[in-house]
Short mmCIF file of C-alpha atoms in Angstrom, two decimals:
data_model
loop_
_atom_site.label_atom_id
_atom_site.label_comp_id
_atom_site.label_asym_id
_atom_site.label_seq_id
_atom_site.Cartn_x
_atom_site.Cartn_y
_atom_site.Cartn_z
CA UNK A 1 -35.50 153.75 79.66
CA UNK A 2 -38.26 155.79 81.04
CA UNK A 3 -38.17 159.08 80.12
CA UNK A 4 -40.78 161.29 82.37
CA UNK A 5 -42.05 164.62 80.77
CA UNK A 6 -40.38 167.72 82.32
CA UNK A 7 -37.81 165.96 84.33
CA UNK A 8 -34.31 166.67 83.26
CA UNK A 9 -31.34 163.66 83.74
CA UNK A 10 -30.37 165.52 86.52
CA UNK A 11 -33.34 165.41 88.34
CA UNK A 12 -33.67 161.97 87.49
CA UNK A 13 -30.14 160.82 88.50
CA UNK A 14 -30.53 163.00 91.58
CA UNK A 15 -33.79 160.96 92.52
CA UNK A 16 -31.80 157.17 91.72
CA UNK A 17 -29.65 158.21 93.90
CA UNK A 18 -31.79 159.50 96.84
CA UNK A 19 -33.72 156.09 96.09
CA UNK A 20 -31.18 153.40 96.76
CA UNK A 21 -29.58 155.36 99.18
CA UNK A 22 -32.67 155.12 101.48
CA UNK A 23 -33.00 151.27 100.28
CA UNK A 24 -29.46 150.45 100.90
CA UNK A 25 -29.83 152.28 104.35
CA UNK A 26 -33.00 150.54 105.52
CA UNK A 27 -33.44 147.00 103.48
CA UNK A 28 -32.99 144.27 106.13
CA UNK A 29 -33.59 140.70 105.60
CA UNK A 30 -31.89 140.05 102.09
CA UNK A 31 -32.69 139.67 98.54
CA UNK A 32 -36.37 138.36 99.69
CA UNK A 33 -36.57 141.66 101.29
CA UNK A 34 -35.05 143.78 99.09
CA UNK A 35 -36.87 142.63 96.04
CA UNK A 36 -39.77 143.59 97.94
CA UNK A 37 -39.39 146.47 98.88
CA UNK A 38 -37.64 147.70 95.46
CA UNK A 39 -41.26 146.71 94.47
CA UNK A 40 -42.93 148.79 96.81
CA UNK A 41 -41.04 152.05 95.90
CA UNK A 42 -39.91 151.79 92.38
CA UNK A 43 -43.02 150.04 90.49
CA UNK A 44 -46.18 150.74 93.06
CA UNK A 45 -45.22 154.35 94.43
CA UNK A 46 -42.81 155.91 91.98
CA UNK A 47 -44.21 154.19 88.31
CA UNK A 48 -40.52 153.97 87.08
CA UNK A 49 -41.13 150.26 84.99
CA UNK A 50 -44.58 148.71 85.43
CA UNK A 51 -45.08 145.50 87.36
CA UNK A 52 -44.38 142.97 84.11
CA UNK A 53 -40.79 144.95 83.36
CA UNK A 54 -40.00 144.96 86.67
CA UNK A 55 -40.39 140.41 86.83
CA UNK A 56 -38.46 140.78 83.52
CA UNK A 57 -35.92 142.45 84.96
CA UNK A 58 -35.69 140.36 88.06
CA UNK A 59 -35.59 137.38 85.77
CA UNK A 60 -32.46 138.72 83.97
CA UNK A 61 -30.95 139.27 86.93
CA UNK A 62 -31.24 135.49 88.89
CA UNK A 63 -29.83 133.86 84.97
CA UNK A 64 -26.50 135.71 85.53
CA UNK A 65 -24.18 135.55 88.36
CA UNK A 66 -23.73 137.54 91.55
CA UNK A 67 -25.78 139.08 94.10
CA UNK A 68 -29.39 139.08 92.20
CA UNK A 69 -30.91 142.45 93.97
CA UNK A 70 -28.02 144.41 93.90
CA UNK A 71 -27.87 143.45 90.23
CA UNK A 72 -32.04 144.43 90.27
CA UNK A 73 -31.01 147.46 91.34
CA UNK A 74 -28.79 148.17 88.53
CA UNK A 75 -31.37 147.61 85.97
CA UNK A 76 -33.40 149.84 87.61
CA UNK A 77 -30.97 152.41 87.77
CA UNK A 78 -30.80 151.94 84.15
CA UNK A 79 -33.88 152.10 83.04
CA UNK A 80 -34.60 155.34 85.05
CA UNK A 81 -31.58 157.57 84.19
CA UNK A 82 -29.00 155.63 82.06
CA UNK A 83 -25.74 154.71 82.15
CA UNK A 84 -25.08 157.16 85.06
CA UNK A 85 -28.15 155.66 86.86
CA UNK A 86 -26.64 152.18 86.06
CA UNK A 87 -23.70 153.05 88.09
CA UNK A 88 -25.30 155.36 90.84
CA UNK A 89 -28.12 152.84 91.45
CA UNK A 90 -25.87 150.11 92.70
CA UNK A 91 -23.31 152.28 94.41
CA UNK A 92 -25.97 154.11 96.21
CA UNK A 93 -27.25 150.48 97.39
CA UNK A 94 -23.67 149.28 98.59
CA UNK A 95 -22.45 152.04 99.74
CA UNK A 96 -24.33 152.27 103.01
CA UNK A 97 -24.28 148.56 103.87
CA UNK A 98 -20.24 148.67 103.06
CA UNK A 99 -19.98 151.19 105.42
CA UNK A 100 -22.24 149.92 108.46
CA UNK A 101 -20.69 146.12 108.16
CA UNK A 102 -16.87 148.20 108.31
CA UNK A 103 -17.97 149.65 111.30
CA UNK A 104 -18.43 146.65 112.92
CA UNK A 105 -15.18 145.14 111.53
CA UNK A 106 -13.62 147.58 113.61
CA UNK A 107 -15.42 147.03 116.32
CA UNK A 108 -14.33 143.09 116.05
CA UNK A 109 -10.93 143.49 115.12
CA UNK A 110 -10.61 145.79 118.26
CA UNK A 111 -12.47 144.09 120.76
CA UNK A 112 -12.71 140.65 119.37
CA UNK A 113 -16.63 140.05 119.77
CA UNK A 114 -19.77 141.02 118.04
CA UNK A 115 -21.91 144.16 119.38
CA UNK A 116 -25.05 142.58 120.27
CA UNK A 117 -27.75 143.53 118.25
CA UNK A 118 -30.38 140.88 119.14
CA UNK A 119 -32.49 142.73 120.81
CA UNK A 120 -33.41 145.04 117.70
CA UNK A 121 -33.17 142.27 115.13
CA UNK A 122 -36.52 140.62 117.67
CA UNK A 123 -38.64 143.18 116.22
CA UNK A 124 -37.15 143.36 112.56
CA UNK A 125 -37.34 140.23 111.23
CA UNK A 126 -40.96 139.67 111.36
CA UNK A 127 -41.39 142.72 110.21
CA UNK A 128 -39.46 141.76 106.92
CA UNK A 129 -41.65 138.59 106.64
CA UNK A 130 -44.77 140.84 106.52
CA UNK A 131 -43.14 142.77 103.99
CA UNK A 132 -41.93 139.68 101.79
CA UNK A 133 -45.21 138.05 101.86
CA UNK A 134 -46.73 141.42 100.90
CA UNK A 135 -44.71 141.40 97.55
CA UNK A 136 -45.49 137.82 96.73
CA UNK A 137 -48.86 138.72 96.90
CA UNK A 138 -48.89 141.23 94.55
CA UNK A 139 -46.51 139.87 92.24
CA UNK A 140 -48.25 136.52 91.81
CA UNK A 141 -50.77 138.33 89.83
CA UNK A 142 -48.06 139.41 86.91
CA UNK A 143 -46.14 136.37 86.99
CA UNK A 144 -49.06 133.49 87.37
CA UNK A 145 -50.63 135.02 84.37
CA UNK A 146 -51.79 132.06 82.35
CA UNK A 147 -52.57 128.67 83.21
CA UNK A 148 -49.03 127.32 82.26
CA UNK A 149 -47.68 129.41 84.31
CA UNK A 150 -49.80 128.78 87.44
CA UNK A 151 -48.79 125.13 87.13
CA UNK A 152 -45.26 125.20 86.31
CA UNK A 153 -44.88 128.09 89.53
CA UNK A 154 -46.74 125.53 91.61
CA UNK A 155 -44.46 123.18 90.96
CA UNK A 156 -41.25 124.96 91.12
CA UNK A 157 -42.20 126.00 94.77
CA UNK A 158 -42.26 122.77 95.81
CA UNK A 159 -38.94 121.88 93.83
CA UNK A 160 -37.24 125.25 95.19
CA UNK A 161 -38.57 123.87 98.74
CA UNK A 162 -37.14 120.45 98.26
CA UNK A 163 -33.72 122.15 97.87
CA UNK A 164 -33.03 121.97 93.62
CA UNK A 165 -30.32 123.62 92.12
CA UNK A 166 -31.43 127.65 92.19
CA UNK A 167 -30.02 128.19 88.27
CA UNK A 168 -31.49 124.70 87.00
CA UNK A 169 -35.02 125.00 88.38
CA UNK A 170 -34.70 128.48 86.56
CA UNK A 171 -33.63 127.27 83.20
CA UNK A 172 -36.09 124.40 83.62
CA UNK A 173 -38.89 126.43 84.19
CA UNK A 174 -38.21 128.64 81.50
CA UNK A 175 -37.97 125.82 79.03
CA UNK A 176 -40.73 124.25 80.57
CA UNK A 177 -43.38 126.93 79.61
CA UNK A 178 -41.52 127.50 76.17
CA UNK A 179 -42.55 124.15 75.19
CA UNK A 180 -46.19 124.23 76.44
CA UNK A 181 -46.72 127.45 75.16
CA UNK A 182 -45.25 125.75 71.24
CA UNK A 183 -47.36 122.92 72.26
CA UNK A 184 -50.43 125.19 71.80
CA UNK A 185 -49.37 127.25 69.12
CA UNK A 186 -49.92 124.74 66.06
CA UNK A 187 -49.68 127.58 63.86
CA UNK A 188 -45.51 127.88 64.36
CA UNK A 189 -43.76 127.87 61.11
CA UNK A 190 -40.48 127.04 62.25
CA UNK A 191 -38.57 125.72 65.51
CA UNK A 192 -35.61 127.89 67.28
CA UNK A 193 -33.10 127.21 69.48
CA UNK A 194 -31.86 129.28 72.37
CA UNK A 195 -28.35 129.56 73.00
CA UNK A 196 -27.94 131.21 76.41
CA UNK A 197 -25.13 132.60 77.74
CA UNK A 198 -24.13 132.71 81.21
CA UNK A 199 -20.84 134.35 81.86
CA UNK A 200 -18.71 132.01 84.66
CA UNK A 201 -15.43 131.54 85.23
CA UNK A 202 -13.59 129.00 87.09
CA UNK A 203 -12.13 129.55 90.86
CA UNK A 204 -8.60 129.76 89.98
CA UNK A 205 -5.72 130.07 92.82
CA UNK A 206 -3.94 133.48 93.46
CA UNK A 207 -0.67 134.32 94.08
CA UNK A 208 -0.26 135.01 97.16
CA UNK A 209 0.94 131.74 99.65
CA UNK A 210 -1.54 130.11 102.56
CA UNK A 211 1.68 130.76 104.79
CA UNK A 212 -0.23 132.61 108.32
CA UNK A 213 -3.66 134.58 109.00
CA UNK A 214 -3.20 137.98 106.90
CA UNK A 215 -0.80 137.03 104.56
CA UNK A 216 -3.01 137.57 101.64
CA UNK A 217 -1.64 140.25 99.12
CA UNK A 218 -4.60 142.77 98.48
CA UNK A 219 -4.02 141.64 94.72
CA UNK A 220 -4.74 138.55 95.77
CA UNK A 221 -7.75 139.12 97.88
CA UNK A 222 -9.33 141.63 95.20
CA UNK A 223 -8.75 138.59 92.72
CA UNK A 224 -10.42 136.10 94.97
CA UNK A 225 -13.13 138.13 95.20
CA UNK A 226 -13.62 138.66 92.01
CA UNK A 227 -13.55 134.94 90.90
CA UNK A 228 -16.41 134.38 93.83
CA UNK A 229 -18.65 137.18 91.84
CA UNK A 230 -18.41 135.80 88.69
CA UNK A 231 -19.51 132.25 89.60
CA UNK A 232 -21.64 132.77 92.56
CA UNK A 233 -24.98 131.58 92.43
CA UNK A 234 -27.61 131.19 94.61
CA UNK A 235 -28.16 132.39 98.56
CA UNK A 236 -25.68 133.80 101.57
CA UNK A 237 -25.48 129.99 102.66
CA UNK A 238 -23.55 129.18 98.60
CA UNK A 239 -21.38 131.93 99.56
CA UNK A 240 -20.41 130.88 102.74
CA UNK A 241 -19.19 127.75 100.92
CA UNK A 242 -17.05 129.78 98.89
CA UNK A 243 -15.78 132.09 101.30
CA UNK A 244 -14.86 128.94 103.63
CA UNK A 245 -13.41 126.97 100.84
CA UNK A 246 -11.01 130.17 100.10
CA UNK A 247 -9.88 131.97 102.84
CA UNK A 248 -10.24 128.92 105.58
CA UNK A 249 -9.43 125.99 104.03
CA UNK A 250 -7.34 127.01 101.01
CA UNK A 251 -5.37 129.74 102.06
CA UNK A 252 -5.94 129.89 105.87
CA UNK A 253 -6.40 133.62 106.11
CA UNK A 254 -9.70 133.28 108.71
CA UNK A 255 -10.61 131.31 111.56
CA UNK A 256 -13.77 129.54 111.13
CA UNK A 257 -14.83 131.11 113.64
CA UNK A 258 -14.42 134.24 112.06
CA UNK A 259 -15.79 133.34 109.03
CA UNK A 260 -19.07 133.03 110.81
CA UNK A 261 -19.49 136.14 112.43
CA UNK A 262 -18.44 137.96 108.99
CA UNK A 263 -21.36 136.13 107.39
CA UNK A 264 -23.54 136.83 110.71
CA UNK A 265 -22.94 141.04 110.21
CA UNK A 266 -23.77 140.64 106.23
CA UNK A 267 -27.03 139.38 107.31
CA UNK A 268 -27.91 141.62 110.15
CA UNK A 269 -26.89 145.00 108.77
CA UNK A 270 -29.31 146.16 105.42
CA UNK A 271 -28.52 146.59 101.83
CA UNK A 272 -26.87 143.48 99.84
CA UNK A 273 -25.36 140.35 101.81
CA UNK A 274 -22.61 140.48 99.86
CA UNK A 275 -20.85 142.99 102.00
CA UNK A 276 -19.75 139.92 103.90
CA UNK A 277 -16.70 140.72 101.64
CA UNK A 278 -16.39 143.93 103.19
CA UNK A 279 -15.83 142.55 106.87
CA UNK A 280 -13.52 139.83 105.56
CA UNK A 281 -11.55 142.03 103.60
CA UNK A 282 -11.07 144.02 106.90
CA UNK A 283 -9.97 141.41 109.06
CA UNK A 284 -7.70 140.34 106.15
CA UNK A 285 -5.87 143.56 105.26
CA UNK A 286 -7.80 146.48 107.20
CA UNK A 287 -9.87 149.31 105.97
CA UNK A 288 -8.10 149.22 102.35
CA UNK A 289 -9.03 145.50 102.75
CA UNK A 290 -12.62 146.17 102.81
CA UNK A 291 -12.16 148.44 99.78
CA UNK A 292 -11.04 146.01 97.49
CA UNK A 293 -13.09 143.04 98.62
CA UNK A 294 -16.00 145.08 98.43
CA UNK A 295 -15.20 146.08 95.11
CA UNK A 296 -13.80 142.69 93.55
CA UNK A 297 -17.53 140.79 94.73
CA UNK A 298 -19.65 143.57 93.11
CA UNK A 299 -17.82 144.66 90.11
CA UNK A 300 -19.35 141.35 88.22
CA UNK A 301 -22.58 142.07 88.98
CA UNK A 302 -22.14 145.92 87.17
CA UNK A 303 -20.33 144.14 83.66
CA UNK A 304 -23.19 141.29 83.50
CA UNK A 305 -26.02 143.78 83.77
CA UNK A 306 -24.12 146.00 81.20
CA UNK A 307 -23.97 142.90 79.00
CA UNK A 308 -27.08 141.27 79.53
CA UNK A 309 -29.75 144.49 79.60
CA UNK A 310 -30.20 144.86 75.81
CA UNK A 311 -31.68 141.28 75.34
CA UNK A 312 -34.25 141.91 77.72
CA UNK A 313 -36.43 144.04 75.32
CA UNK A 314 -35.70 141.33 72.50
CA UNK A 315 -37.01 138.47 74.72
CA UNK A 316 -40.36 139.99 74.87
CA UNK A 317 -40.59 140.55 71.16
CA UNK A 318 -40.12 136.92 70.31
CA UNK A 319 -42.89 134.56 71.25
CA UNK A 320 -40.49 131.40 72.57
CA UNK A 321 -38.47 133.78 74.28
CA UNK A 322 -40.65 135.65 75.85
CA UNK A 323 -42.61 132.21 77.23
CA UNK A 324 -39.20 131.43 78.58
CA UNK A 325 -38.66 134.41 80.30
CA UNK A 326 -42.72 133.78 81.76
CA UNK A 327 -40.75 130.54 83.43
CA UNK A 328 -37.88 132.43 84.43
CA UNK A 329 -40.53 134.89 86.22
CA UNK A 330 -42.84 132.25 87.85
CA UNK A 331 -39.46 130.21 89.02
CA UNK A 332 -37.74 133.40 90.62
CA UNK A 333 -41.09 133.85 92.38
CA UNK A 334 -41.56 130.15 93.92
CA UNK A 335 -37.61 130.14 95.15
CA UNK A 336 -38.38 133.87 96.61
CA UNK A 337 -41.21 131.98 97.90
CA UNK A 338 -39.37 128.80 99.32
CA UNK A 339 -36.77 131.10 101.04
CA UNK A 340 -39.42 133.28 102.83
CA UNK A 341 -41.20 130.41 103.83
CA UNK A 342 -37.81 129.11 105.85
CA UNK A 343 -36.56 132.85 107.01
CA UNK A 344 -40.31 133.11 109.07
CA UNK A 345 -39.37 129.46 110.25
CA UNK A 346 -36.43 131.17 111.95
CA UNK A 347 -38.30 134.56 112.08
CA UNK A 348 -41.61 134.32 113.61
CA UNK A 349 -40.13 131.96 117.01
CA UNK A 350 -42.94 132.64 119.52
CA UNK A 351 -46.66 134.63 120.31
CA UNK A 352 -45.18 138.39 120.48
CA UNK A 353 -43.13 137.61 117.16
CA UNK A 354 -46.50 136.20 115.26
CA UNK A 355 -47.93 139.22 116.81
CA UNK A 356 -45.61 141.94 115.41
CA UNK A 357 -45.58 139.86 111.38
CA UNK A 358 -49.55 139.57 111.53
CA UNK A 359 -50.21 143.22 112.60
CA UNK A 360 -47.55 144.31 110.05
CA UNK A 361 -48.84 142.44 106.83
CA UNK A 362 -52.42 144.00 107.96
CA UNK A 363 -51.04 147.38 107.87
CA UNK A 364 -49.17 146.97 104.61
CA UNK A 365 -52.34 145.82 102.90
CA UNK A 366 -54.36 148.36 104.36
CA UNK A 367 -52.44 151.28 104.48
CA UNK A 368 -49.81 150.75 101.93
CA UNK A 369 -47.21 152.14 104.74
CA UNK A 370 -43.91 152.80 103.12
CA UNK A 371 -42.05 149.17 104.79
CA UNK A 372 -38.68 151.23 105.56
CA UNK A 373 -40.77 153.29 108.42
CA UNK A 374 -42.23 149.53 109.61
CA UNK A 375 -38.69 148.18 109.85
CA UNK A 376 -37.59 150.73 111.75
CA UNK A 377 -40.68 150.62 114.24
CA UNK A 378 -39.83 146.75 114.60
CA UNK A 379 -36.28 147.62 115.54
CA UNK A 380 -37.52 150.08 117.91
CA UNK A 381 -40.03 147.60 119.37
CA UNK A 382 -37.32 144.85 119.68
CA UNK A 383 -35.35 147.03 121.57
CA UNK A 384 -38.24 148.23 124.14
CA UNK A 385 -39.26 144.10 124.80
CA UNK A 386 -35.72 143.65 125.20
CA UNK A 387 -35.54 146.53 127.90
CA UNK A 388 -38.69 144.78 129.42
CA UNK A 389 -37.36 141.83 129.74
CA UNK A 390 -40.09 140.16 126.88
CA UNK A 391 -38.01 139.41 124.18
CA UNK A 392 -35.98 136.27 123.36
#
């Protein structure tokens, strides 16, 4: 844990706090995004880990379940202030977004349709492209270190683009430069074997009867939840399939329908796209609902960082382990990658939207422009096209 000279844990709490409160207010554009920009203001601005603990720490968090920036930002809450900066870090992240996707719950429980917020997401989502490709850049540097690395990266970009399994190209990266990296080390007295461990569960039934929509106890929603947390791997499209194999097909609680435009706020609104739990949990059993959906989906991602964090330092101090975790590194960067590379497919749509990622990614290299104040010019910008009749 860094521990800054003249700073008290106060101070230092106080500053998590004001940190992911600002990230989980302003981080469009999902885990991409957010990994970026955590990037941007925790390792180049603020100094709390350096660049190499920072990849470490993302790698830890894609080889356990759940929502992998949310659970970023736990490690990082960690490492700056603690077990209370554990906890504040990652409520300070949901919070916000939990609040902003219950809004519009409301709103669509009470008038049945979505508020449209096209017109402002025109001018954001390029903007988060620009900032995505921004971190790749940099980070390339710290996790294509070595030759090995370059090559296995290379070619995990074009498995993660070619659709593998998210877990298995990480695991088969990681072993992948373990062995090269023994290969050329004659000198190795002995061989080791890693046993990893990656906490799962199986999606077991609840209580509570597929009998009409809302008939779900909250028991029974928290629990369903909670199974989905501890198993979920992968992007918002794998947790669609689970949330449509639960609550539409298996117990009947949501209309398709419904289902969508849940999954449609997680990924408008900032902070983690998990909060899709939030705005089913509403529709389910109302604001109490959204309380314990909210909290059943993110609770795993708080007891597997708690578990997992003190191996981290131990990877790096053994040679094998540490190559692995090089693999993990270079893999988590090719599928952030391979995701990017289809968001701008649905992104950057036409001249004035090539226009707005271009000028942005020139400004973030030149200026070093804190990203939150470019998302919210892009939002701003979306809007005024709109109003001029130049957008979409």
């Amino acid at each position: 844990m860094t521990e800054p000279t003249g700073e008290t844990q106060g101070e230092r709490l106080k500053e998590v706090a004001l940190v992911f409160l600002k990230l989980g207010t302003t981080a469009f554009g999902g885990p991409p995004a957010h990994i970026a920009m955590m990037d941007e203001e925790i390792v180049r601005r603020r100094k709390w880990v350096s660049q190499e603990t920072f990849l470490d720490l993302l790698g830890a968090s894609n080889i356990i379940p759940g929502p992998n920036s949310t659970e970023l930002a736990i490690h990082l809450g960690y490492k700056r202030a603690g077990w209370a900066g554990l906890i504040t870090a990652g409520a300070c992240f949901i919070v916000p977004a939990m609040l902003l996707v219950g809004i519009f719950a409301y709103l669509y429980a009470t008038f049945q349709t979505m508020p449209q917020l096209q017109s402002v997401l025109y001018g954001v989502k390029p903007v988060i492209i620009a900032v995505v490709a921004q971190a790749l850049w940099g980070l390339r540097k710290t996790a294509m270190k070595t030759k090995t690395t370059l090559i296995v990266g290379l070619l995990a970009l074009v498995l993660a683009i070619a659709g593998m399994n998210e877990l298995f190209l990480l695991l088969l990266c990681g072993a992948a430069v373990m062995m090269m990296e023994r290969l050329k080390d004659k000198g190795a007295a002995d061989r080791r074997r890693m046993n990893s461990f990656f906490p799962g569960a199986l999606l077991l039934g609840s209580s509570a009867a597929p009998v009409a929509l809302g008939s779900m106890s909250t028991a029974g929603l928290f629990w369903s939840f909670l199974k989905i947390g501890s198993v979920l791997y992968g992007s918002g499209y794998v947790l669609l399939a689970f949330l449509q194999s639960e609550f539409v097909d298996r117990y009947q609680v949501l209309t398709a329908q419904q289902l969508i435009d849940a999954v449609a706020v997680g990924q408008f609104t900032p902070g983690p796209l998990f909060t899709t739990a939030t705005f089913v949990g509403y529709l389910i059993h109302g604001a109490p609902g959204a309380v314990w959906a909210t909290l059943g989906i993110f609770l795993p991602a708080f007891v597997f960082v708690a578990l997992t964090m003190k191996w981290i330092p131990k990877l790096r101090q053994s040679k094998p382990l540490s190559a692995f975790l090089d693999g993990v590194n270079v893999a988590s960067i090719a599928l952030m990658a391979a995701v990017s590379w289809q968001l701008g497919l649905a992104s950057v749509t036409d001249p004035i939207t090539a226009v707005i990622a271009v000028i942005s990614l020139l400004v973030l290299l030149r200026y070093r422009i804190n990203s939150a104040w470019l998302v919210l010019a892009g939002g701003l910008l979306g809007w005024l096209l709109q109003m001029a009749g130049l957008s979409l």
